[in-house]
XYZ file of C-alpha atoms in Angstrom:
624
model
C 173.387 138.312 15.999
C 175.365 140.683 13.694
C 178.429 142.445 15.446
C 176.455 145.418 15.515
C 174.694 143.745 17.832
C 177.762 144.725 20.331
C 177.620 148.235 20.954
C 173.730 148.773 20.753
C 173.651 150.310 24.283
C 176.022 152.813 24.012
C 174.474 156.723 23.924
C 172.764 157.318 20.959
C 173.438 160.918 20.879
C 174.199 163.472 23.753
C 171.634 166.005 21.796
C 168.718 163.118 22.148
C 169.658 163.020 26.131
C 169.938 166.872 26.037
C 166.234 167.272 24.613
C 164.034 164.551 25.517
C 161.249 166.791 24.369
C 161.265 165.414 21.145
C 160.519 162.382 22.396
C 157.422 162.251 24.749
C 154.666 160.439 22.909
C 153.896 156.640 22.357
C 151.158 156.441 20.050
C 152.169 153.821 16.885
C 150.263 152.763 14.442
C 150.752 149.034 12.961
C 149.950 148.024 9.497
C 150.929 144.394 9.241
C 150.910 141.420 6.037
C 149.029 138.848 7.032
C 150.769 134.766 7.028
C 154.190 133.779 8.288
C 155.175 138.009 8.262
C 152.823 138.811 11.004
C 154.503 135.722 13.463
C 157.654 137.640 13.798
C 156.211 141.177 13.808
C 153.449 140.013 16.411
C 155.815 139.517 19.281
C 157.732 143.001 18.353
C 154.010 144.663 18.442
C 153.650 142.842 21.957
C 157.172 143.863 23.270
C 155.988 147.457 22.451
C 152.796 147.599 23.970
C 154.399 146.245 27.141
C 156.943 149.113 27.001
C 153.990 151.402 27.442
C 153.689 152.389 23.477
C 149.604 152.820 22.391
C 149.467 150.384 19.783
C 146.452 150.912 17.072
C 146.491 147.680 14.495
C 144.692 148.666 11.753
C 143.741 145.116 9.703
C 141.149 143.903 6.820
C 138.028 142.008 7.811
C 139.264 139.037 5.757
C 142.949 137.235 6.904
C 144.588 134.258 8.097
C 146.192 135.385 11.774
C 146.039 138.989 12.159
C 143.685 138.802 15.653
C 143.196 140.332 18.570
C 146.136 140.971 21.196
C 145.786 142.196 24.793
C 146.283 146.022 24.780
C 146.112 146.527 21.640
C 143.598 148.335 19.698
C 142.585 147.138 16.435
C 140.484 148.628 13.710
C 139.407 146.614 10.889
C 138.163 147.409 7.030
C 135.703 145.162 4.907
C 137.725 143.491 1.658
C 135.973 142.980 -1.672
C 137.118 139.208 -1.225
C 136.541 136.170 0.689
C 138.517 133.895 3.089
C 137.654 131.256 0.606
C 139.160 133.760 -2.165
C 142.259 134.090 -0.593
C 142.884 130.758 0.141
C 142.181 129.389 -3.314
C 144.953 132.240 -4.620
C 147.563 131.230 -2.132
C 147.126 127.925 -3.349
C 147.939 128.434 -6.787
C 150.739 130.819 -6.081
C 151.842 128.451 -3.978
C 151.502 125.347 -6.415
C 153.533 127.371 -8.888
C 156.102 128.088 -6.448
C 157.135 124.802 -5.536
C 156.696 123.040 -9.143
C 157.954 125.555 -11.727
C 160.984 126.791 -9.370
C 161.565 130.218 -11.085
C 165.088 130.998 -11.776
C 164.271 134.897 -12.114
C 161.723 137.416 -10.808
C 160.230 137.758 -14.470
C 158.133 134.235 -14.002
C 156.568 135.465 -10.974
C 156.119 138.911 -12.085
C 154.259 138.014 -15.062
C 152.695 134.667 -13.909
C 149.058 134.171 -14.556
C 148.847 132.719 -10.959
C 149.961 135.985 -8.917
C 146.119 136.253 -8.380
C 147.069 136.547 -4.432
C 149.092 139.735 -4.887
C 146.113 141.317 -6.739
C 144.360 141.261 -3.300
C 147.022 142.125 -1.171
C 147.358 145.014 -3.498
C 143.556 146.093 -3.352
C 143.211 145.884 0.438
C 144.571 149.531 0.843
C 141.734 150.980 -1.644
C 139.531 148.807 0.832
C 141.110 150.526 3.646
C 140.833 154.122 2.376
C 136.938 153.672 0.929
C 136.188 153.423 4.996
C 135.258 157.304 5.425
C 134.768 156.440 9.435
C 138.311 154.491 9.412
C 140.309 157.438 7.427
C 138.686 160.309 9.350
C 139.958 158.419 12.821
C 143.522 157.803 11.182
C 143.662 161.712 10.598
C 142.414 162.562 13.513
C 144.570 160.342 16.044
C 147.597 162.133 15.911
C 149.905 159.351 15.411
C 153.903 159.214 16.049
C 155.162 156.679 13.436
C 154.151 154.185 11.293
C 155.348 150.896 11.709
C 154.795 148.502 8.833
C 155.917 145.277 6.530
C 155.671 146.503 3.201
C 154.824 143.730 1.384
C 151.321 145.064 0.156
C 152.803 148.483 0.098
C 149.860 149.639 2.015
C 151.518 151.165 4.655
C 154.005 153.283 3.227
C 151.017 154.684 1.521
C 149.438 155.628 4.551
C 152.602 157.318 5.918
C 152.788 159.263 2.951
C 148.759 160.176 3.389
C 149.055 161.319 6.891
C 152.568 162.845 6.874
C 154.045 160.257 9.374
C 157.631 158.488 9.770
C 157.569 155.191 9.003
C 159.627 152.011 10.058
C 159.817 149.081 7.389
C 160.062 145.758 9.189
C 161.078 143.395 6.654
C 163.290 140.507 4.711
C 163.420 141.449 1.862
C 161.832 143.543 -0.695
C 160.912 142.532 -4.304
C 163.301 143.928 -7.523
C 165.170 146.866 -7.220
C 163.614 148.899 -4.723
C 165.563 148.321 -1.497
C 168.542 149.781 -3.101
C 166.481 152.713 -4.761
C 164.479 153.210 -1.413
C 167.464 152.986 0.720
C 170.311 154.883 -1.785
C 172.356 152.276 -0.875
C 174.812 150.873 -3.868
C 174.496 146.955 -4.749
C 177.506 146.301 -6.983
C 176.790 144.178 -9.665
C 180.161 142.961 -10.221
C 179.804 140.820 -6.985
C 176.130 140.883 -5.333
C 174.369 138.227 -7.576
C 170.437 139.083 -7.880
C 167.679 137.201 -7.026
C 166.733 133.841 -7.462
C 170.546 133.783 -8.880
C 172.817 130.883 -7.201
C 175.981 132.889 -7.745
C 178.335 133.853 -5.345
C 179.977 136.888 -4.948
C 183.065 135.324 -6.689
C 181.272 135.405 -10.716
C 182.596 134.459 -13.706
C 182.197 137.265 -16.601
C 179.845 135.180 -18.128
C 178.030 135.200 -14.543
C 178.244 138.641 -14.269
C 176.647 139.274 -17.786
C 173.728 137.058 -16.881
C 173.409 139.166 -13.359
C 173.350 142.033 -15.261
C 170.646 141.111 -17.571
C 168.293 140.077 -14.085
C 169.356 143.216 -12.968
C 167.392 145.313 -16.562
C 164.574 142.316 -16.503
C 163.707 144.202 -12.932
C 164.176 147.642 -14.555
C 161.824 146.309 -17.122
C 159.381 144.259 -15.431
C 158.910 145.368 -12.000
C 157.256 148.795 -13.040
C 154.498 146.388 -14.234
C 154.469 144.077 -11.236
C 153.418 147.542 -8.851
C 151.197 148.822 -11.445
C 148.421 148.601 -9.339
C 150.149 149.604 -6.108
C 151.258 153.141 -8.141
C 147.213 153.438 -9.672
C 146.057 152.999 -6.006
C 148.576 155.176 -4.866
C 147.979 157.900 -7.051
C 144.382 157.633 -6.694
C 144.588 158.120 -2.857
C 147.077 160.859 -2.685
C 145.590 163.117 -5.397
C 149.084 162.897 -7.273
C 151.189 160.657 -9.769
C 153.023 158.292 -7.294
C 156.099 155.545 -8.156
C 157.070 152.836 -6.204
C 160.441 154.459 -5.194
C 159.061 157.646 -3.711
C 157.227 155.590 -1.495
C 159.826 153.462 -0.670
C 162.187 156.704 -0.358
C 160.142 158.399 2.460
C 160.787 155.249 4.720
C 162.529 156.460 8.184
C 164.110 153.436 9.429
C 164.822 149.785 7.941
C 164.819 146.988 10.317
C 166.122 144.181 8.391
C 165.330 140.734 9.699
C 168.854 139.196 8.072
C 172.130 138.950 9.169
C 174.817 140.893 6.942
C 177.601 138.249 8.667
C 175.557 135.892 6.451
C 175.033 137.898 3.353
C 176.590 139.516 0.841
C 179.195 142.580 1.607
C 177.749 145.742 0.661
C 177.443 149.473 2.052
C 173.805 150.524 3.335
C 172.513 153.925 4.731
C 173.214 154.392 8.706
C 169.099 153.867 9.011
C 169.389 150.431 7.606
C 169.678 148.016 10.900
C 169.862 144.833 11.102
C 167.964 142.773 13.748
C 168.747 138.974 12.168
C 167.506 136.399 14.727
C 164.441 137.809 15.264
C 162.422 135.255 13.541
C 163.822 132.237 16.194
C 162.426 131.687 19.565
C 164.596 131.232 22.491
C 165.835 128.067 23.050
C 165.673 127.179 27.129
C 169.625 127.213 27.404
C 171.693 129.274 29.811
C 172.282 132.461 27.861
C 175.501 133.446 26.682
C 176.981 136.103 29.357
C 177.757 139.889 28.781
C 181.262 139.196 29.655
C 181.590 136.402 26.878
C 179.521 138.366 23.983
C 182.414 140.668 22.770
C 185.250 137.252 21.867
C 182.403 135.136 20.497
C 180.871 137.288 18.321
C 184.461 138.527 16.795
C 185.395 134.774 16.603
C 182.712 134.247 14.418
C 182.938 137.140 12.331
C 186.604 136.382 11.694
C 185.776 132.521 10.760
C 183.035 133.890 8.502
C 185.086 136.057 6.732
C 187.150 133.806 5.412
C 184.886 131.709 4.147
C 182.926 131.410 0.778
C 179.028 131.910 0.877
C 178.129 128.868 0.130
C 179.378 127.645 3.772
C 178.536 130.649 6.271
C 175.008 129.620 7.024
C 176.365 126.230 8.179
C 179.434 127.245 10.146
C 177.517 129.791 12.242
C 175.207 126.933 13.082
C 177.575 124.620 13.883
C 179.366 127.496 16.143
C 175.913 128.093 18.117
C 175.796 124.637 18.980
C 178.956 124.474 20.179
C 179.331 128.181 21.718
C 181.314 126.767 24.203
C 184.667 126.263 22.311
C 184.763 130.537 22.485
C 184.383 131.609 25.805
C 187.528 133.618 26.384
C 187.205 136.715 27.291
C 190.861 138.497 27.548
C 191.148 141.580 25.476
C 194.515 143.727 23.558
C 193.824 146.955 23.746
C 196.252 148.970 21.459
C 195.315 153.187 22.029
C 196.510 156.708 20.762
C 197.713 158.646 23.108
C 196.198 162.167 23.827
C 192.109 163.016 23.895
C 191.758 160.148 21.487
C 192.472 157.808 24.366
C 189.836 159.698 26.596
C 186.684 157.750 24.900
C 188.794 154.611 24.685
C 189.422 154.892 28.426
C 186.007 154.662 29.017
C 184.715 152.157 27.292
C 187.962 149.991 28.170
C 186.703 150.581 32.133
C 183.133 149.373 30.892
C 184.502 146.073 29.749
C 186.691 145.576 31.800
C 183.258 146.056 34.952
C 181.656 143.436 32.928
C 184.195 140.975 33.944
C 186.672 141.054 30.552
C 190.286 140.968 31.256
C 192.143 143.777 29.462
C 195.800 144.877 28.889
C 196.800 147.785 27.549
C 199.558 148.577 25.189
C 201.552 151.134 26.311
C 204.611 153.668 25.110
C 207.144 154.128 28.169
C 207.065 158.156 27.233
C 202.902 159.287 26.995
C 201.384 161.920 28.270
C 197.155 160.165 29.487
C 197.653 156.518 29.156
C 198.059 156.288 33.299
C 197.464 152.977 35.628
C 194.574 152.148 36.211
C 192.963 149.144 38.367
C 190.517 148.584 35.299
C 193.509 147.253 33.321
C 196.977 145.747 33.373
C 199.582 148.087 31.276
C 201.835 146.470 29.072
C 204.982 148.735 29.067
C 207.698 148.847 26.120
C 210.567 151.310 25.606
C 210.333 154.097 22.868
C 213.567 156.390 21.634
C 212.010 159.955 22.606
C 211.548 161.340 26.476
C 208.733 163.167 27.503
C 210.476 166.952 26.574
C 210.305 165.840 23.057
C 206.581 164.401 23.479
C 205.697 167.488 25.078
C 207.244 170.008 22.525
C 205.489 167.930 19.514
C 202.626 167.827 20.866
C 202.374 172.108 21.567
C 203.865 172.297 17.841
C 201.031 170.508 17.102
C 198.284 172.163 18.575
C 200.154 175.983 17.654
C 199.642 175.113 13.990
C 196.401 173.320 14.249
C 194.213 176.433 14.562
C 196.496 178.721 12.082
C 194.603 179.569 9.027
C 194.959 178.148 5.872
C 193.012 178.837 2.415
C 191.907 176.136 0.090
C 195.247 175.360 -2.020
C 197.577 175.537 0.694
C 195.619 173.685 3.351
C 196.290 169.908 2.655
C 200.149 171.035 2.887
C 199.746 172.735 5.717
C 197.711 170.167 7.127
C 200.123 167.289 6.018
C 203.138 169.381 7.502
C 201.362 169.662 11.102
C 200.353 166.123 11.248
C 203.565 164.757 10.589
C 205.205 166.599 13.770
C 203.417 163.872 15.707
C 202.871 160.999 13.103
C 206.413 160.819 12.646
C 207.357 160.472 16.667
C 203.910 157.619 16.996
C 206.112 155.855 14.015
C 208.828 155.266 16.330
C 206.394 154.639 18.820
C 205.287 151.758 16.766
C 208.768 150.678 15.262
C 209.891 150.804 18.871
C 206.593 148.055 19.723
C 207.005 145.508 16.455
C 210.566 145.487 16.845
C 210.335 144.599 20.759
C 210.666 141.199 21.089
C 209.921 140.683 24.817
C 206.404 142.578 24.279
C 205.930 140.244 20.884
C 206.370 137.450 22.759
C 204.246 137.988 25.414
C 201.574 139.126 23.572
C 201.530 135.688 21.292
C 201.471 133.950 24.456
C 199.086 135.394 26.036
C 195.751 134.218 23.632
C 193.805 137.338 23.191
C 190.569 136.824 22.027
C 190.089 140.411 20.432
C 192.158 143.402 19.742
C 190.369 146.876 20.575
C 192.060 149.483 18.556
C 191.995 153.311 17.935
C 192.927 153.231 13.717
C 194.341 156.597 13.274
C 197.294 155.377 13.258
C 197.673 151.704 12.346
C 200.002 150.262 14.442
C 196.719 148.886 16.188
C 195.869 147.263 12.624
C 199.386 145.390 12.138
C 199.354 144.014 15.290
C 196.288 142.768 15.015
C 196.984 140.750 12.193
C 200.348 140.116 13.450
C 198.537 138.269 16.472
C 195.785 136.839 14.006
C 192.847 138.714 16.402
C 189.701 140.353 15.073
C 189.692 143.660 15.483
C 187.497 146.829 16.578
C 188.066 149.973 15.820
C 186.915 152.840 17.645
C 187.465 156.554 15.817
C 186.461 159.765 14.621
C 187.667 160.468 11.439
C 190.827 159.811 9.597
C 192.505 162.706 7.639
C 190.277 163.560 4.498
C 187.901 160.936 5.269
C 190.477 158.003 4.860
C 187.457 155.716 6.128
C 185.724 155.738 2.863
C 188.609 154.892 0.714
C 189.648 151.778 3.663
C 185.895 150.538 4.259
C 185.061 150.934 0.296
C 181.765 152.952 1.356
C 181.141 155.304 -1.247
C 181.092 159.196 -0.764
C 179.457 160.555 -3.602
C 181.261 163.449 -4.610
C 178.213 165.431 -6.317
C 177.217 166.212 -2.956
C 179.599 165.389 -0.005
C 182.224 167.761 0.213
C 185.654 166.817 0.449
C 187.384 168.051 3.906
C 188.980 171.499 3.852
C 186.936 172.719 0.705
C 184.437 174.464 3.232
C 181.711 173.950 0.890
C 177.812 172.697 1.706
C 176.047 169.860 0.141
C 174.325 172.229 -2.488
C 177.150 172.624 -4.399
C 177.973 174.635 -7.936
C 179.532 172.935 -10.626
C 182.273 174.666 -10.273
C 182.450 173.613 -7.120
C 182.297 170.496 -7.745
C 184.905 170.290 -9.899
C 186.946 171.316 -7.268
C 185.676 168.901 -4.699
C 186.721 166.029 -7.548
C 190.174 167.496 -7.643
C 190.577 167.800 -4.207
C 189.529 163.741 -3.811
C 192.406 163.287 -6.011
C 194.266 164.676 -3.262
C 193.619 161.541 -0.619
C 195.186 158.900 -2.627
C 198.718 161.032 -2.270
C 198.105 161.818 1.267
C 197.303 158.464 1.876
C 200.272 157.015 0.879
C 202.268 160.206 2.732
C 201.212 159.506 5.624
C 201.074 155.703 5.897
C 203.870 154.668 3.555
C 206.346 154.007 6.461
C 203.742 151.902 8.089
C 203.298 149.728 4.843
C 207.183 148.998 4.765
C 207.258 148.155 8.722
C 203.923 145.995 8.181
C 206.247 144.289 5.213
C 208.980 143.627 7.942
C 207.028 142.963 10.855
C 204.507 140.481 8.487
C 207.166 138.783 6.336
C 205.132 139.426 3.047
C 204.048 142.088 0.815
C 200.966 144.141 2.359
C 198.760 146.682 0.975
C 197.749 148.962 3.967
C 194.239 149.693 2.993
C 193.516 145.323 3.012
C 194.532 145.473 6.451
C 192.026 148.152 7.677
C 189.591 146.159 5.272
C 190.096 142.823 7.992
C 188.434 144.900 10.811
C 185.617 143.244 12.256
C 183.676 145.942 13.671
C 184.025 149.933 13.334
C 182.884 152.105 15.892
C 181.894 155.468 14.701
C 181.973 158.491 17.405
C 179.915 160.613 16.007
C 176.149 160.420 15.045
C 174.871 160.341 11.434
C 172.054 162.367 11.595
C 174.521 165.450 11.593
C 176.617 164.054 8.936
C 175.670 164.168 5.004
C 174.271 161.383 4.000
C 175.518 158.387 2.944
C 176.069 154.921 3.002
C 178.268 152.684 5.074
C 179.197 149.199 5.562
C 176.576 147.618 8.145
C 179.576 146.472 10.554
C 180.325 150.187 10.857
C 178.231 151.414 14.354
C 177.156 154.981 15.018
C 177.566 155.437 18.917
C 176.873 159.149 18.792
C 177.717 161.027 22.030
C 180.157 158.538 23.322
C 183.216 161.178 23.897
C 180.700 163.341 25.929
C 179.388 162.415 29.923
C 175.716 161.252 29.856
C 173.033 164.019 31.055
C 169.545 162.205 31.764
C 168.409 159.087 30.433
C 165.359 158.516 28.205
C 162.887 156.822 29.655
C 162.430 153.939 28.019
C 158.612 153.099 27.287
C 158.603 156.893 24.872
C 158.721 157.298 21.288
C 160.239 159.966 19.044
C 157.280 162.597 18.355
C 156.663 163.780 15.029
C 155.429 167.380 14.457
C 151.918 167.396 13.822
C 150.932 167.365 9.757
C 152.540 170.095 7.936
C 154.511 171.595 10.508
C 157.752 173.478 9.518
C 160.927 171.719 8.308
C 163.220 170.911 12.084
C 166.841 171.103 11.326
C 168.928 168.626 10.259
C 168.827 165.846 12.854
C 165.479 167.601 14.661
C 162.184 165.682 13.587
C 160.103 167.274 11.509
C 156.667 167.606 9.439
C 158.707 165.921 6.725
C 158.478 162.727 8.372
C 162.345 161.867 9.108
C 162.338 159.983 12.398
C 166.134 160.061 13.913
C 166.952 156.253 13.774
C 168.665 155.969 16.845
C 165.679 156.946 18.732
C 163.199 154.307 17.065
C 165.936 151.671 17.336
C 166.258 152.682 21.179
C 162.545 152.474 21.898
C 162.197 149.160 19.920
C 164.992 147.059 21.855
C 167.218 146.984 18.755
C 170.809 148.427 18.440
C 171.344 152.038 17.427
């Protein structure tokens, strides 16, 4: 599995355990593709209905393997074609497959032999011309849809009866995963499909990628031509493909991102690679050895072209064996950042890892523990001077500010303590006891608070992958160091004040503030770069070393944030700097108001069919 895998059971968001009212039904209704798609979805249907979820599969008359499954209800609609139909259309589509070998979508899009999607296509008019079936979809009060939307059928039914949906999928056709999702796919190094570029093009590559990528534009409008006819038809009102795909809830990807392509999605876009295998009868890898084996083979795999990922990672399952270590470097900041570190260091360190902690002579939280071993080094301040920074600090923290003077102000107040943690850090790199017992020592993993990145130099320093665990870097640093976009039409910059609605005056002045992070940027970490450039022995560009980090772990959740998309090794683990309240039982589902119920607030579900995914990713067995 992906690394974001690792931190799946960590709270999903203290306002979820807070209200569990939101999330006291079970009632899901399935609308499946029939063939190899319903294997893997089959045994997640299953796992639900075990859980205690009410499972109604709602099928045609006419298929291959969608049949009956203990405790599950299924409702079925008549086709206008027969078993013998369908099989004689597969055949050609699959005849054509296999002995043309199209080297773009436009073949198959225009291909005399895409009879079989013509059917898959019409089964949702078949669906919705069953009076009886409709009336008992309206009148079942449903919680979410879950769906494969290769026949589109159900995210026309979620749009019909007001419902969240969740897309279980691979892989959708053309452009609409990126559309659907908002999620960017850079052309410059994310070849399309059926392309056998890698992300390393040549420009006359790139031109050729960019000509699949308007052959979609042009094409793929008349590939769903039916689906939007249909669609329109039911709904009373002109439908496209992307609203449909838009209203989706939460994407359960059945792909690895380790393996793909680097590229930001939405924080509903999760990955669940893995899936489609069945368990091998092998003793299971152990909690204890998850955490080193997982960043082992994220750091291998990021060093290595395309072309060979799929093969390493099988070659490292087989031989899991070489990566069992378990001994962790944990590298903190001092103060309340260190308070949610703390606890998750005592977690891992209960499920049998072996952790030492960096730690300043002069500090004011970073106390023995038995969870831990402290690694001590000398630093040139005593704790009178910590102490006075740090109420310096907090004095001019709440002082008010107005929008021109504030990133001075800020910059001025942050530098009472940046300045001492530099000679914190100086004082560690330049220590060459600690250095050498820390090479010695073979970490597997370095677990790192990034707000100040003497964490991130060690790390490479030592050669360890790295997780980060954070809230927020000054003016949103994150998005310039992950390269996640933050659009700036609608995401204010910090300090401006302003909501996601913005003028255009406004916004003018949120793109001149943005200007601002580059300079505070190098302000605040330019005496870091120069003691990475000593420490390393070559010429380093800060924001490549934050780039290295294997996973990011994101304390806050996105359903209160604007949104926006993220790299998919960066985990939201909402709620984990506040003490649990209750726990969710685990065989509910997030309820849905009933049909046109009143807009929730942001992060409350709704009438308009958002579904927090945190929740559904919770109740399905999949990381948050």
């Amino acid at each position: 599995m992906a690394p974001a895998m690792l931190m799946g059971f960590f709270p999903v968001c203290v306002c979820l355990l807070l209200t569990p009212g939101f999330a006291e039904a079970g009632k899901l209704l399935v609308v499946p593709m029939d063939g190899s798609h319903w294997f893997t979805m089959r045994s997640v249907v299953e796992k639900l209905s075990q859980r205690g979820h009410e499972i109604v599969l709602v099928i045609p008359e006419v298929s291959w393997h969608l049949s009956n499954s203990s405790n599950i209800t299924i409702k079925t609609y008549h086709t206008a074609y027969t078993l013998e139909d369908l099989n004689v259309a597969f055949r050609k589509f699959s005849d054509f497959q296999w002995k043309v070998r199209p080297q773009s979508l436009l073949p198959m899009l225009i291909s005399s032999e895409n009879t079989i999607f013509d059917y898959f296509f019409s089964r949702c008019k078949s669906l919705f011309e069953d009076k009886k079936l409709v009336k008992y979809l309206e009148e079942s009060s449903f919680d979410a849809v879950f769906l494969d939307p290769f026949d589109m059928c159900g995210l026309i039914i979620a749009k019909y009866l007001s419902l969240p949906s969740v897309i279980f999928t691979r892989g959708v056709f053309c452009h609409y995963f990126e559309e659907g999702t908002q999620s960017p796919m850079a052309l410059s190094y994310v070849p399309r499909a059926f392309l056998a570029f890698s992300d390393a093009m040549t420009f006359e590559q790139r031109v050729w990628n960019l000509i699949r990528h308007i052959e979609e534009r042009l094409f793929c409008p008349y590939f769903y031509k039916n689906v939007e006819e249909i669609a329109s038809q039911i709904l009373q009102t002109p439908v496209t493909t992307s609203e449909l795909f838009s209203q989706t809830s939460i994407w359960l990807l059945r792909n690895d991102f380790v393996l793909d392509y680097p590229r930001p999605v939405m924080p509903n876009v999760v990955f669940i690679s893995g899936i489609n295998c069945q368990k091998l009868n092998q003793k299971p890898l152990s909690e204890s050895h998850a955490l080193p084996c997982l960043l082992w083979l994220s750091k291998v795999l990021r060093e290595l072209r395309p072309d060979d990922k799929v093969s390493v990672a099988v070659f490292f399952l087989a031989l899991w064996g070489f990566a069992l270590g378990d001994r962790l470097l944990v590298v903190p900041q001092d103060g309340s950042h260190w308070l949610s570190m703390k606890d998750i260091t005592e977690r891992l360190s209960e499920k049998g890892h072996e952790i030492v902690v960096v730690v300043p002579k002069v500090n004011l939280l970073l106390q023995e523990s038995k969870h831990y071993t402290r690694r001590i080094h000398p630093v040139p301040y005593d704790q009178e001077e910590l102490e006075a920074r740090y109420r310096s600090f907090g004095k001019h923290h709440f002082s008010p500010r107005w929008l021109v003077t504030a990133p001075m102000v800020e910059y001025r107040n942050n530098m009472i303590v940046i300045n001492m943690y530099f000679l914190n850090c100086q004082s560690l790199l330049r220590h060459s006891d600690t250095l050498r017992f820390l090479r010695e020592s073979k970490f597997d993993a370095l677990f790192t608070d990034p707000a100040l990145p003497c964490g991130v130099i060690l790390a490479e320093y030592l050669n360890l992958p790295s997780v980060y665990l954070f809230r927020g870097f000054p003016c949103a640093l994150e998005n310039t160091f992950t390269r996640t976009p933050s659009p700036l039409s609608y995401v204010p910059r910090y300090y401006t004040q302003f909501s996601d609605k913005m003028t255009f005056l406004q916004r003018v002045a949120n793109f001149l503030v943005s200007y601002l992070e580059n300079i505070l940027l190098y302000a605040l970490y330019s005496k870091y770069e120069d003691l990475a450039e000593e420490v390393l022995g070559r010429q380093v560009h800060l924001p490549a070393l934050y780039q290295k980090a294997s996973i990011w772990l994101l304390r806050y959740d996105f359903v209160f944030e604007y949104p926006r998309p993220v790299m998919p090794n960066m985990v939201f683990i909402g709620g984990s700097s506040c003490k649990k309240q209750g726990i969710l039982p685990r065989a509910r589902v997030g309820k849905a108001q009933p049909h046109g119920g009143k807009k929730g607030t942001k992060g409350q579900i709704s009438g308009s069919g958002q579904l927090s995914p945190g929740l559904v990713a919770m109740n399905f067995g999949f990381p948050s």
